[in-house]
Each structure stands twice: as C-alpha cells, then as structure tokens.
Coordinates of C-alpha atoms in Angstrom, one line a residue:
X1 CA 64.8 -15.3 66.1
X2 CA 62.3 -16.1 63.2
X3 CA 62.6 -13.4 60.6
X4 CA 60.0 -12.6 57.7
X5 CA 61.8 -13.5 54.6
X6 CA 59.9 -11.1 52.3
X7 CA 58.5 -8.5 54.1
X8 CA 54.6 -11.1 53.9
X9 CA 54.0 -13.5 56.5
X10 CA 54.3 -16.1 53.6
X11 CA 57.5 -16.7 54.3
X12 CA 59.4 -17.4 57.6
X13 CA 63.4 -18.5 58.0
X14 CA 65.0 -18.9 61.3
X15 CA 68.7 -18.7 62.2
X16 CA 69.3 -22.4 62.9
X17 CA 66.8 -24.0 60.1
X18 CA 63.7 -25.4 59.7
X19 CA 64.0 -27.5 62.8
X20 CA 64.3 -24.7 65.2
X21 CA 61.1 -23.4 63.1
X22 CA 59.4 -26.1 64.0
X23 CA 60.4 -25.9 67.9
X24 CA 59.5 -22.2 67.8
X25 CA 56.0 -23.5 66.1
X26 CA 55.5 -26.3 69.5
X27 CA 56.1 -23.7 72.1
X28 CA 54.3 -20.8 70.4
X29 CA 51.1 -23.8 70.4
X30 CA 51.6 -24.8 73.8
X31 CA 51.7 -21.2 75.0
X32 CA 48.7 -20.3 73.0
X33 CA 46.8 -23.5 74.4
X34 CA 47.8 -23.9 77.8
X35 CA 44.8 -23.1 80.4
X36 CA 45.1 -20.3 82.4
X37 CA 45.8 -22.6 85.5
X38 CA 49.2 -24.2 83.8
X39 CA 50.4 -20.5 82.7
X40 CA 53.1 -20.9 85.7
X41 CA 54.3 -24.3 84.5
X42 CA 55.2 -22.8 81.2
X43 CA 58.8 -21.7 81.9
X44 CA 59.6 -25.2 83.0
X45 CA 57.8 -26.7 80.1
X46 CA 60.6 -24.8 78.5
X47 CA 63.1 -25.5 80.5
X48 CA 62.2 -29.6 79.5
X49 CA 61.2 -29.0 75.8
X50 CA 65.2 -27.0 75.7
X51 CA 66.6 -30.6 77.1
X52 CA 65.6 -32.3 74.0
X53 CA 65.2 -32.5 70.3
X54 CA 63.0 -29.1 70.3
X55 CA 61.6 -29.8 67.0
X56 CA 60.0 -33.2 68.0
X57 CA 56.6 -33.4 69.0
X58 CA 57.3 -36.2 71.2
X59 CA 59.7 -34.4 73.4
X60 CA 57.2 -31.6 73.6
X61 CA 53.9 -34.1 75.2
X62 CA 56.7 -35.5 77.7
X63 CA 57.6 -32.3 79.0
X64 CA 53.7 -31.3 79.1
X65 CA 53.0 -34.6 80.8
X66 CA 55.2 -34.2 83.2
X67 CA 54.4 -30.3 84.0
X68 CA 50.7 -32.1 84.2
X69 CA 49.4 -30.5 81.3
X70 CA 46.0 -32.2 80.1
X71 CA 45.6 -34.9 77.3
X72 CA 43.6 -33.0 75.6
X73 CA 45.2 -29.6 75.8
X74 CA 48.3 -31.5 74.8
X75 CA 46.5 -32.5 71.5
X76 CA 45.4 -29.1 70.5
X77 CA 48.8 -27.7 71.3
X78 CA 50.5 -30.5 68.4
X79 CA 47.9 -30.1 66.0
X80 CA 48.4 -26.3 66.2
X81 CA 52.3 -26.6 65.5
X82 CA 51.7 -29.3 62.6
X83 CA 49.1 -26.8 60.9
X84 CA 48.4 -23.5 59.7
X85 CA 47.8 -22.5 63.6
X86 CA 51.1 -22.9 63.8
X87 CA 52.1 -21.2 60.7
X88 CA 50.7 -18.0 61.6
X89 CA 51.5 -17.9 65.1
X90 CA 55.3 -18.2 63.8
X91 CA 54.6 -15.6 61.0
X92 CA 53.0 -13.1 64.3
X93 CA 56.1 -13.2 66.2
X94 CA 58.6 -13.1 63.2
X95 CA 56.5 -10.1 62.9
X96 CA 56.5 -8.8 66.3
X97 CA 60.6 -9.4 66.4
X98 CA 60.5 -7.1 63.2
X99 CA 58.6 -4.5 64.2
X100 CA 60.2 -4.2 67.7
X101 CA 63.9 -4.5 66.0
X102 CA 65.1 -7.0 68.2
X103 CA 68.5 -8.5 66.7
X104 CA 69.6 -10.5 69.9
X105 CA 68.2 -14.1 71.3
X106 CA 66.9 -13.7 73.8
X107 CA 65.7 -10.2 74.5
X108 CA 63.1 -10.3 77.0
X109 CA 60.1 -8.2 76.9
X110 CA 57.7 -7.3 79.9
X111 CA 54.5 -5.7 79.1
X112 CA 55.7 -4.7 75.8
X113 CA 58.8 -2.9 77.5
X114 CA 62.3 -4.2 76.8
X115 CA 64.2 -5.0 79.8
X116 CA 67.0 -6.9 78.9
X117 CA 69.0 -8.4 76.4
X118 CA 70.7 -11.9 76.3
X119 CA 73.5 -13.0 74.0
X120 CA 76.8 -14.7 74.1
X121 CA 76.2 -15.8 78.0
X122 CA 76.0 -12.4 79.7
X123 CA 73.4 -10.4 80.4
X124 CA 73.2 -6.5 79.5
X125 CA 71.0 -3.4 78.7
X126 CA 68.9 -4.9 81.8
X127 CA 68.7 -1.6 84.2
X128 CA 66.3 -2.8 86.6
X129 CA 68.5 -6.3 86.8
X130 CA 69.1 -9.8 85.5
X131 CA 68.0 -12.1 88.2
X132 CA 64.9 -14.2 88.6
X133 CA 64.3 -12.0 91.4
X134 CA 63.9 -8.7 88.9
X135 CA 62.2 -10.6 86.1
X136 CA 59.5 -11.6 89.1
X137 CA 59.0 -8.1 90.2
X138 CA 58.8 -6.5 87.3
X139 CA 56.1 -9.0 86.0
X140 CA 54.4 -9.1 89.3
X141 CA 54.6 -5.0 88.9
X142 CA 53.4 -4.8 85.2
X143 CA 50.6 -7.4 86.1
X144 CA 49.1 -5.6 88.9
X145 CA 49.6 -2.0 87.1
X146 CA 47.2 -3.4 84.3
X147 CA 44.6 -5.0 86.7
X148 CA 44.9 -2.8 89.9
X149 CA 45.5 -6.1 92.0
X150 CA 48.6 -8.4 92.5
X151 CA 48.6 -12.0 91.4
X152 CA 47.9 -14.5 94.2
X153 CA 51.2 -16.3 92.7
X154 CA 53.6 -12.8 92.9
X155 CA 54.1 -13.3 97.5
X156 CA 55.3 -16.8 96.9
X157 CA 57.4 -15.8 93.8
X158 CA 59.3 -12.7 95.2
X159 CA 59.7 -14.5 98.6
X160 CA 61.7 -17.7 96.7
X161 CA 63.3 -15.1 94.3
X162 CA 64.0 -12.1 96.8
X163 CA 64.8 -9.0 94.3
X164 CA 68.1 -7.6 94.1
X165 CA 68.6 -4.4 92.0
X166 CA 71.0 -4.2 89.2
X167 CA 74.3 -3.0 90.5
X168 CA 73.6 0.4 88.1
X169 CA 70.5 0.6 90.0
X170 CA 72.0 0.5 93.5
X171 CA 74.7 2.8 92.6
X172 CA 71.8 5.4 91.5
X173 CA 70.1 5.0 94.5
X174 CA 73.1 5.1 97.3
X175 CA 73.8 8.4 94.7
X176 CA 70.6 10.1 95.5
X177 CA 70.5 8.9 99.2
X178 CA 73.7 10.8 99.9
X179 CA 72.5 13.7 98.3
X180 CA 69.3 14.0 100.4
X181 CA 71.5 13.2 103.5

C-alpha cells in the first residue's frame, strides 16, 4: 500500500521500499495503457509480473508479450512507469488508499464499494463471498448496473467460475426462507 508521506503527492513511500514503488508504478502504466480489448488479460498480466522481479521493466514486457499485449502499447506502458506518468499515477492511488482508509493489502474494491479484505492468507469482511465466482458476479453486476447491459465476457465468466455465496450469506438466506415457509 503506497502511502502519501506528507499529506502532498510530492512524496510517496511504500511498505516494502522503493522497488515495490516501482512495481506499483509498471502495473498502474500497464493498466492505464492497456486497450480496451486486453482489459481481461490484465489479471494474468499480474499474475506473471507477481512471478518475477516486480520492479523490473523487463519482467513486465515478458508478461505483456506473452498476454499478447502490443509492441507499442508495451512501450507507452514503460515509459509511463519510468516518468512523471508514472509518478502521479502512484501519487493518485496513494491518495485514493488515503482517502478510502484502507490499512490492509489487498482490499478489493468493486465499483468503489469495498467488498473484501485480504491479509495474512485468509480472506474476511467479504459478505457477498471470496471466491472467483463472487468477485465475477459482483463485477459483472456493478458493470451492467452502470450501463443497463451485461458484458459479452460476464456468461463465459460466471459459467467457469459458478458463484457460491459466502457461507454468512447462505445462512441469511436458509434464515429467511424458513421464516416465509
């Protein structure tokens, strides 16, 4: 989690140093670069990128090689996380971490909603679940909520990932079946 250091976006630390910085920087660039046709590859650019030294460059252009990620996206991706690009995207989410008082890596967020927390290899505070299956749904949900039409990519998704409710939320509902039977 990249913090502000003094309350400016001058200044940005991390908890692990200026080489997870500079990882942060390379997938903030790639995000902010990648066309809109790559967006599903970006979790397993991730996935690669987390394999390796995250703060070299080079590790990042093999794992956006292999997701097939253009030449020349790739190359506005680097230069962004080797300049001020990259700077101020880092400064925008130390700032976003701040002002949404996250204190846990990772806590994920879905259409500016917190839905669950990871830390210390368990999942928790997630009451609509943990699995891929739940992630899927709810962005599949939040995305067709703010366009009034589901993505083409949300069937294939939700049928590799079938959705399994939290056991909180399965308890809830058997609860409130009984009480209608």
């Amino acid at each position: 989690i990249a913090t502000l250091a003094d309350n400016t976006t001058a200044a940005v630390s991390c908890p692990h140093g200026k080489l997870e910085c500079e990882g942060n920087k390379l997938q903030m660039c790639v995000q902010a670069h990648l066309p809109a046709d790559k967006n599903v590859d970006y979790l397993d650019i991730l996935k690669c990128h987390s394999q390796g030294d995250v703060s070299k460059p080079a590790d990042m252009k093999l794992c956006m090689t292999a997701s097939g990620v253009p030449a020349a996206v790739q190359e506005k991706a680097l230069a962004c996380a080797s300049g001020p690009e990259g700077d101020q995207l880092l400064a925008q989410s130390a700032k976003l971490v701040q002002d949404r008082e996250v204190k846990r890596s990772c806590t994920v967020y879905i259409d500016g909603k917190r839905r669950c927390i990871r830390d210390g290899a368990r999942w928790y505070d997630c009451p609509e679940g943990d699995t891929a299956g739940a992630f899927i749904k709810q962005i599949c949900d939040a995305h067709k909520a703010s366009t009034g039409s589901a993505a083409p990519e949300c069937a294939a998704a939700m049928a590799a990932n079938p959705f399994s409710p939290a056991p909180s939320v399965k308890a809830a509902g058997t609860r409130l079946l009984r009480a209608f039977v």
